[in-house]
Amino acid sequence: MTTTQNPPSTPPRTATALVWARRRAAAARVWRQFATDRGGVAGLVVLGVIVLLAVLAPALTDQTGLDVTRAPGAPWQAPSGEFWLGTDHTGRSVLLLTWWGAQVSLLVGLAATLLSVGIGTVVGVCAAHFGGWVSSVLLRVTDFFLVLPSLVLALVLSTVLPQGLGTIILAIGVTSWPSTARLVRAQTLTVEARPYIERSRALGGGHGHVIGKHVLPAVLPLVFVNTTLTVASAIIAESTLSFLGLGDPTRVSWGSMLHSASLHGAVSKGAWWYLLPPGLGIVVVVLAFTLCGRALETVLNPRLAHSAGER
Amino acid sequence: MTDALAPVEEALAESAARRGRGGSTLRYVAGKLGGALASLFLVVVLGFLLFRVIPGDPVLSMTRGRPVTADQQAELRARLGVDRPLLQQFLDYLGRLARGDLGTSYVYSRPVGELIAERLGPTLLLVGTSTIIAVILGLWLGIKGAWRRGSRFDRVSTGVSLTLWSMPTFWLGLLLMIATGNLFPSGGIRYPDTPPDFLSQALDTAHHMVLPCLTFVAVIYAQYLLVMRSSLLEEMNADYLTTARAKGLRDDLVRRRHAVPNALLPTVTLVFLHLGLVVSGAITVETVFSWPGLGLLTYEALQGPDLPLLQGIFIVLTGSVVAMNVIADLLYRVLDPRVRAA
């Protein structure tokens, strides 16, 4: 396909180029709208800094400080010039632990979210697309899991499966997908009611084609918004499971720091410096994800689009 | 805590959809009860799958690290009934459940049902008190915020509740404990040396309950606030409010008599839908404050792990949440005349 009249910017020459040019324009539009939301931008900046610090932890800090047997300080020291955030019950630097803890907390939060959103999207799209008994069975199962107290199920799963990061990710992932599935199903239903889907079917498009080419691209923005909001709850779930002693005992996370703090009597010793940093880390990351998610939601969620100014 | 705020609007839309669904009352009730029975059966099946199929051979894990001969293991398997085919085991399990037998705890060597019944009271006391306070506080702040949308009060109260919502429950509890020092007892439900008369017992319990209750309320009131706020915002532009104002009603009468009752309906459904969150809250709060209820029992069961105890708790907790949701669905029909008329 060649364009007869050339627009001023680089003219798209093929259908794919045209599609990509449109996508770039749409992305730029989304970004411009997102940038007007101060909370969302602040959240994004904070997240960027924390993720960067977590990734660079091995390069910027000395990992031997995490080893209990080579703890550099005396136990339960209050914050000082040497240890800015004090030391824990073995004499390790709380600052270093919090820094490294960010890695595990973010990793588990993101991985569990991917799993949860993945399951939710597949179930949601299938429940809306196929109809009939497939749909009613999937809907029943979704409703069942939506009502179930997810923490209780996650606790049981991480108890009966071997302890480790993989188990935690699995336990959070398979218990938190129903709300995504409901959202995706509703959106898929509205997309599939449109005439262009019928046209695509009339031209011989099969299930795979309709879902892959038409439904998914229309549903994905909403899934993306949902992902940012789900990460927040997955990080809280991780900290809760680790706090209850179900985390990976060999890795430091914010939840496991709070677990050992309370186990070794930080409260009765008044060691606020051991409790504050990991908890603040959780609150800041969760708030940042929530702010980003809500900002994205006002830009991308079609249901809110008409009333975006009001909320 | 686990679900973010996205489901709020989703559920509002859902409750609107439920409203539209007609059908005779009898058919509705029968359908709901049938669905509930199916859900309860699923809970029971899940309990079996999680505790009998995934962990593999319980005898191997019970005897790990001990000098046990193959004969002794086989005898233990026969005693626990795990040497039979899975289907047979499942039927045995169903039979025992039907008789109300939840098995015997490894750690306490006592029937699981008895242990759960013992711990039910303190949990109901803590969770009930906190939920009532949180609902009242959340609804009140939500109504105030929505009525003066965008005001400083609205922004501050939404901001505060979102921040508290982002906090892990147990962390807030630990901080409160450290901040209040010796003002409140740091755990348990009563001091052992309290006089046995009712008044001193009640006062001592209340004293012990201040911090757990405060923690609980702080973390869960946000959901009621946000639901009430967005539900009232939906009603704000309705014509009947204009009519009410045109009649000359005072502003707070318009709010109290006309707007709030309508906005309350979806909120009622959500209060029940989010009971799962209340259960998670109970587990962490009771663990932090050593409150001798079901939550603390769950934590104790995790330590062994005491699988029969955990299984019993799982079935009781999830079963009651499922049951409460059915009650909510039926209650909704009683509360909303529009559903009944349809």
Coordinates of N, CA and C in Angstrom, one line a residue, chain A residues 140-141 143-153 155-157 159-161 176 179 182-183 185-186 226 229-230 232-234 236-237 239-241 243-246 254-255 258-259 261-263 266-273 275-280 282-283 286-287 290-291 294 297 301 303-304 310-311, chain B residues 1-7 9-10 13-14 31 34-36 38-40 42-43 46 50-51 54-55 149 158-159 162-163 165-171 174-175 177-178 186 226 229-230 233-234 237 273 275-277 279-281 283-284 287-288 298-299 301-303 305 307 310 313-314 317-318 321-322 325:
Chain A
R140 N -18.1 -19.9 37.0 CA -18.4 -20.5 38.3 C -17.1 -20.6 39.1
V141 N -16.0 -21.1 38.4 CA -14.7 -21.3 39.1 C -14.2 -19.9 39.5
D143 N -15.8 -17.1 40.2 CA -16.6 -16.6 41.3 C -16.2 -17.3 42.6
F144 N -16.0 -18.6 42.5 CA -15.6 -19.4 43.6 C -14.3 -18.9 44.2
F145 N -13.3 -18.7 43.3 CA -12.0 -18.2 43.8 C -12.1 -16.7 44.3
L146 N -13.0 -16.0 43.7 CA -13.1 -14.6 44.1 C -13.5 -14.4 45.5
V147 N -14.4 -15.3 45.9 CA -14.9 -15.2 47.3 C -14.0 -15.8 48.3
L148 N -13.2 -16.8 47.9 CA -12.3 -17.5 48.8 C -11.3 -16.6 49.4
P149 N -11.1 -16.7 50.7 CA -10.1 -15.8 51.3 C -8.7 -16.2 50.8
S150 N -8.1 -15.3 50.0 CA -6.9 -15.7 49.2 C -5.7 -15.9 50.1
L151 N -5.6 -15.2 51.2 CA -4.4 -15.4 52.1 C -4.5 -16.8 52.7
V152 N -5.6 -17.3 53.1 CA -5.7 -18.6 53.7 C -5.3 -19.7 52.7
L153 N -5.7 -19.5 51.4 CA -5.3 -20.5 50.4 C -3.8 -20.4 50.1
L155 N -1.5 -19.4 52.2 CA -0.8 -20.0 53.4 C -0.7 -21.5 53.2
V156 N -1.9 -22.1 52.9 CA -1.9 -23.6 52.8 C -1.0 -24.0 51.7
L157 N -1.1 -23.4 50.5 CA -0.2 -23.8 49.4 C 1.3 -23.7 49.8
T159 N 2.5 -23.9 52.6 CA 2.9 -24.9 53.6 C 3.1 -26.3 53.0
V160 N 2.2 -26.7 52.1 CA 2.3 -28.1 51.6 C 3.3 -28.2 50.5
L161 N 3.7 -27.1 49.9 CA 4.7 -27.2 48.8 C 6.1 -26.9 49.5
S176 N -4.6 -14.9 43.3 CA -5.0 -13.5 43.1 C -5.5 -13.2 41.7
S179 N -10.0 -11.4 40.1 CA -10.5 -10.1 39.8 C -10.0 -9.7 38.4
R182 N -12.4 -11.3 35.9 CA -13.6 -10.7 35.8 C -13.5 -9.4 34.9
L183 N -12.5 -8.7 35.1 CA -12.3 -7.4 34.4 C -12.1 -7.7 32.9
R185 N -12.9 -10.4 31.2 CA -14.2 -11.0 30.7 C -15.1 -9.9 30.2
A186 N -15.3 -8.9 31.2 CA -16.3 -7.8 30.9 C -15.8 -7.1 29.6
N226 N -4.4 -3.1 35.2 CA -4.6 -4.1 36.2 C -3.3 -4.6 36.8
L229 N -1.8 -2.4 39.4 CA -2.5 -2.4 40.7 C -2.3 -3.7 41.4
T230 N -2.1 -4.8 40.6 CA -1.9 -6.1 41.2 C -0.6 -6.3 41.9
A232 N 1.0 -4.1 43.5 CA 1.0 -3.6 44.9 C 0.5 -4.6 45.9
S233 N -0.6 -5.3 45.5 CA -1.2 -6.3 46.5 C -0.3 -7.5 46.5
A234 N 0.4 -7.9 45.4 CA 1.3 -9.0 45.5 C 2.4 -8.8 46.4
I236 N 2.4 -6.8 49.1 CA 1.9 -7.0 50.5 C 1.7 -8.4 50.8
A237 N 1.2 -9.2 49.9 CA 1.0 -10.6 50.1 C 2.3 -11.3 50.4
S239 N 5.0 -10.0 51.7 CA 5.5 -9.6 53.0 C 4.7 -10.3 54.1
T240 N 3.4 -10.5 53.8 CA 2.6 -11.2 54.9 C 3.0 -12.7 55.0
L241 N 3.2 -13.4 53.8 CA 3.6 -14.8 53.9 C 5.0 -14.9 54.6
F243 N 6.3 -12.8 56.6 CA 6.2 -12.5 58.1 C 5.7 -13.6 58.9
L244 N 4.8 -14.5 58.3 CA 4.3 -15.6 59.0 C 5.3 -16.8 58.9
G245 N 6.5 -16.5 58.4 CA 7.6 -17.5 58.4 C 7.5 -18.5 57.2
L246 N 6.8 -18.1 56.1 CA 6.7 -19.1 55.0 C 7.7 -18.7 53.9
W254 N 11.8 -7.9 52.5 CA 11.3 -6.9 53.6 C 10.4 -7.7 54.5
G255 N 9.6 -8.6 54.0 CA 8.8 -9.4 54.9 C 9.6 -10.3 55.9
L258 N 11.0 -8.3 58.7 CA 10.0 -8.0 59.8 C 9.7 -9.3 60.6
H259 N 9.8 -10.4 59.9 CA 9.6 -11.7 60.6 C 10.7 -11.9 61.7
A261 N 12.6 -9.6 62.9 CA 12.6 -8.5 63.9 C 11.6 -8.9 65.0
S262 N 10.4 -9.3 64.6 CA 9.4 -9.6 65.7 C 9.7 -10.9 66.4
L263 N 10.3 -11.8 65.7 CA 10.7 -13.1 66.4 C 11.8 -12.9 67.5
A266 N 12.2 -7.3 68.7 CA 12.5 -5.9 68.4 C 11.6 -5.0 69.1
V267 N 10.3 -5.4 69.3 CA 9.4 -4.5 70.0 C 9.7 -4.3 71.4
S268 N 10.0 -5.4 72.2 CA 10.3 -5.2 73.6 C 11.7 -4.5 73.8
K269 N 12.6 -4.6 72.8 CA 13.8 -3.9 72.9 C 13.7 -2.5 72.4
G270 N 12.5 -2.1 71.9 CA 12.3 -0.8 71.4 C 13.2 -0.5 70.1
A271 N 13.5 -1.5 69.4 CA 14.4 -1.3 68.2 C 13.6 -0.9 67.0
W272 N 13.2 0.4 67.0 CA 12.3 0.9 65.9 C 13.1 1.0 64.6
W273 N 14.4 1.1 64.7 CA 15.2 1.2 63.4 C 15.2 -0.1 62.7
L275 N 12.4 -2.1 62.6 CA 11.1 -2.3 62.1 C 10.7 -1.2 61.0
L276 N 11.2 0.0 61.1 CA 10.7 1.1 60.2 C 11.2 0.9 58.8
P277 N 12.5 0.7 58.5 CA 12.9 0.7 57.1 C 12.2 -0.3 56.2
P278 N 12.1 -1.6 56.6 CA 11.5 -2.6 55.6 C 10.0 -2.2 55.4
G279 N 9.3 -1.8 56.5 CA 7.9 -1.5 56.3 C 7.7 -0.3 55.5
L280 N 8.6 0.7 55.7 CA 8.5 1.9 54.8 C 8.7 1.6 53.4
I282 N 8.0 -1.2 51.9 CA 6.8 -1.8 51.4 C 5.7 -0.7 51.1
V283 N 5.5 0.2 52.0 CA 4.5 1.2 51.9 C 4.8 2.1 50.7
V286 N 4.4 0.1 47.4 CA 2.9 -0.2 47.1 C 2.2 1.1 46.7
L287 N 2.5 2.2 47.4 CA 1.8 3.5 47.1 C 2.2 3.9 45.7
T290 N 0.4 1.9 43.2 CA -1.0 2.3 43.2 C -1.3 3.6 42.5
L291 N -0.4 4.6 42.8 CA -0.5 5.9 42.1 C -0.3 5.8 40.6
R294 N -3.5 4.1 39.2 CA -4.7 4.9 39.1 C -4.5 6.0 38.0
E297 N -5.1 4.2 34.8 CA -6.4 3.8 34.7 C -7.3 5.0 34.1
N301 N -8.6 3.3 30.8 CA -9.8 2.5 31.0 C -11.0 3.1 30.3
R303 N -14.0 2.6 30.4 CA -15.2 2.9 31.2 C -15.1 4.2 32.0
L304 N -13.8 4.6 32.3 CA -13.7 5.8 33.1 C -13.5 7.0 32.2
E310 N -14.1 13.9 36.2 CA -14.8 14.0 37.5 C -14.1 13.3 38.7
R311 N -13.3 12.3 38.4 CA -12.8 11.5 39.5 C -11.5 12.1 40.0
Chain B
M1 N -6.7 -6.8 52.0 CA -5.4 -6.3 51.7 C -5.0 -6.7 50.3
T2 N -5.4 -8.0 50.0 CA -4.8 -8.5 48.8 C -5.4 -7.9 47.5
D3 N -6.7 -7.7 47.5 CA -7.2 -7.1 46.3 C -7.0 -5.6 46.3
A4 N -6.5 -5.1 45.1 CA -6.3 -3.6 45.1 C -7.7 -3.0 44.9
L5 N -7.7 -1.7 44.5 CA -8.9 -1.0 44.4 C -9.7 -1.2 43.2
A6 N -9.1 -1.8 42.2 CA -9.8 -2.0 40.9 C -11.2 -2.7 41.0
P7 N -11.2 -3.8 41.9 CA -12.5 -4.5 41.9 C -13.6 -3.7 42.4
E9 N -14.9 -0.7 41.5 CA -15.8 -0.3 40.4 C -16.4 -1.5 39.7
E10 N -15.6 -2.5 39.5 CA -16.1 -3.7 38.9 C -17.3 -4.3 39.7
A13 N -20.5 -2.2 39.2 CA -21.1 -2.6 38.0 C -21.9 -3.9 38.1
E14 N -21.2 -4.8 38.8 CA -21.7 -6.2 39.0 C -23.1 -6.1 39.8
G31 N -31.7 -21.1 43.3 CA -30.5 -21.0 42.5 C -29.3 -20.7 43.4
G34 N -28.4 -23.5 45.7 CA -27.7 -24.6 44.9 C -26.3 -24.2 44.7
G35 N -26.1 -23.0 44.2 CA -24.7 -22.5 44.0 C -23.9 -22.6 45.2
A36 N -24.5 -22.2 46.3 CA -23.7 -22.2 47.6 C -23.3 -23.7 48.0
A38 N -22.8 -26.1 45.9 CA -21.7 -26.5 45.0 C -20.4 -25.9 45.5
S39 N -20.4 -24.6 45.9 CA -19.2 -24.0 46.3 C -18.7 -24.6 47.6
L40 N -19.6 -25.0 48.5 CA -19.1 -25.6 49.7 C -18.5 -27.0 49.4
L42 N -17.0 -27.7 46.6 CA -15.7 -27.4 46.1 C -14.6 -27.1 47.2
V43 N -15.1 -26.4 48.2 CA -14.2 -26.1 49.3 C -13.7 -27.4 49.9
L46 N -11.3 -29.1 47.6 CA -10.0 -28.4 47.6 C -9.2 -28.8 48.9
L50 N -5.5 -30.3 48.5 CA -4.4 -29.5 49.1 C -3.6 -30.3 50.1
F51 N -4.4 -31.1 50.9 CA -3.7 -31.7 52.1 C -3.4 -33.2 51.8
I54 N -1.4 -33.1 47.1 CA -0.1 -32.3 46.9 C 1.0 -32.8 47.8
P55 N 0.8 -32.9 49.1 CA 2.0 -33.2 49.9 C 2.6 -34.5 49.8
R149 N -17.1 16.6 47.3 CA -16.1 16.0 46.5 C -15.0 17.0 46.1
T158 N -9.2 10.7 51.7 CA -8.8 9.6 50.7 C -7.4 9.3 50.7
G159 N -6.5 10.3 50.8 CA -5.1 10.1 50.9 C -4.7 9.3 52.1
L162 N -5.8 5.7 51.7 CA -5.0 4.9 50.7 C -3.7 4.5 51.3
T163 N -3.1 5.5 52.1 CA -1.8 5.2 52.7 C -1.9 4.0 53.7
W165 N -4.1 1.8 53.7 CA -4.5 0.6 53.0 C -3.2 -0.1 52.4
S166 N -2.2 0.8 52.1 CA -1.0 0.2 51.5 C -0.1 -0.4 52.5
M167 N -0.4 -0.3 53.8 CA 0.5 -0.8 54.9 C 0.2 -2.3 55.1
P168 N 1.2 -3.1 55.3 CA 1.0 -4.4 55.8 C 0.4 -4.3 57.2
T169 N -0.7 -5.0 57.5 CA -1.4 -5.0 58.7 C -0.4 -5.2 59.9
F170 N 0.4 -6.3 59.8 CA 1.2 -6.7 60.9 C 2.3 -5.6 61.2
W171 N 2.7 -4.9 60.2 CA 3.7 -3.8 60.4 C 3.1 -2.7 61.3
L174 N 2.9 -3.7 64.8 CA 4.2 -3.7 65.5 C 4.6 -2.3 65.8
L175 N 4.4 -1.3 64.9 CA 4.7 0.1 65.1 C 3.9 0.6 66.3
M177 N 2.6 -1.0 68.7 CA 3.1 -1.6 70.0 C 4.3 -0.8 70.5
I178 N 5.2 -0.5 69.6 CA 6.5 0.1 70.0 C 6.2 1.6 70.3
S186 N 1.0 -6.1 75.7 CA 1.6 -6.3 74.4 C 1.0 -7.6 73.8
L226 N -13.9 4.0 50.4 CA -13.8 4.1 49.0 C -15.0 3.6 48.3
R229 N -17.8 6.1 48.9 CA -17.6 7.3 48.2 C -18.0 7.2 46.8
S230 N -17.4 6.2 46.1 CA -17.7 6.1 44.6 C -19.2 5.7 44.4
L233 N -21.1 9.0 44.8 CA -20.8 9.8 43.6 C -21.6 9.5 42.4
E234 N -21.9 8.1 42.3 CA -22.8 7.7 41.2 C -24.2 8.2 41.3
N237 N -25.7 12.9 40.7 CA -26.4 13.7 39.7 C -27.8 13.2 39.4
L273 N -18.5 -9.2 50.2 CA -17.6 -9.8 49.2 C -16.1 -9.7 49.7
L275 N -15.1 -10.1 52.7 CA -14.9 -10.7 54.0 C -13.5 -11.5 54.0
G276 N -13.1 -11.9 52.9 CA -11.8 -12.6 52.8 C -10.7 -11.8 53.3
L277 N -10.8 -10.5 53.0 CA -9.8 -9.5 53.5 C -9.8 -9.5 55.0
V279 N -10.7 -11.9 57.0 CA -10.1 -13.1 57.5 C -8.5 -13.0 57.5
S280 N -8.0 -12.5 56.4 CA -6.5 -12.3 56.4 C -6.0 -11.3 57.4
G281 N -6.8 -10.3 57.6 CA -6.5 -9.3 58.7 C -6.5 -10.0 60.0
I283 N -5.8 -13.1 60.8 CA -4.6 -13.9 60.9 C -3.4 -13.1 61.3
T284 N -3.2 -12.0 60.6 CA -1.9 -11.2 60.9 C -2.1 -10.5 62.3
T287 N -1.7 -12.8 65.2 CA -0.4 -13.3 65.3 C 0.5 -12.2 66.0
V288 N 0.4 -11.0 65.6 CA 1.2 -9.9 66.2 C 0.9 -9.7 67.6
T298 N -4.2 -20.5 63.4 CA -3.6 -20.7 62.1 C -2.1 -20.6 62.1
Y299 N -1.6 -19.5 62.8 CA -0.2 -19.3 62.8 C 0.5 -20.5 63.5
A301 N -0.6 -23.5 63.6 CA -0.7 -24.7 62.7 C 0.4 -24.7 61.7
L302 N 0.8 -23.4 61.3 CA 1.8 -23.3 60.2 C 3.2 -23.7 60.7
Q303 N 3.4 -23.6 62.0 CA 4.7 -23.8 62.5 C 5.2 -25.3 62.5
P305 N 4.6 -28.1 60.3 CA 3.2 -27.8 60.2 C 2.3 -28.9 60.7
L307 N -0.7 -30.4 59.9 CA -1.6 -30.4 58.7 C -3.1 -30.7 59.1
L310 N -4.5 -27.4 60.3 CA -4.5 -26.4 59.2 C -5.7 -26.7 58.2
I313 N -9.0 -25.7 59.9 CA -9.1 -24.3 59.8 C -9.5 -23.8 58.4
F314 N -8.8 -24.4 57.4 CA -9.0 -24.0 56.0 C -10.5 -24.2 55.7
L317 N -12.8 -21.7 57.8 CA -12.7 -20.3 57.4 C -13.3 -20.1 56.0
T318 N -12.9 -20.9 55.0 CA -13.4 -20.7 53.6 C -14.9 -21.0 53.6
V321 N -16.8 -18.1 54.9 CA -16.8 -16.9 54.0 C -17.8 -17.2 52.8
V322 N -17.8 -18.4 52.3 CA -18.7 -18.8 51.2 C -20.2 -18.6 51.7
N325 N -21.4 -15.0 52.0 CA -21.6 -14.4 50.7 C -23.0 -14.7 50.2

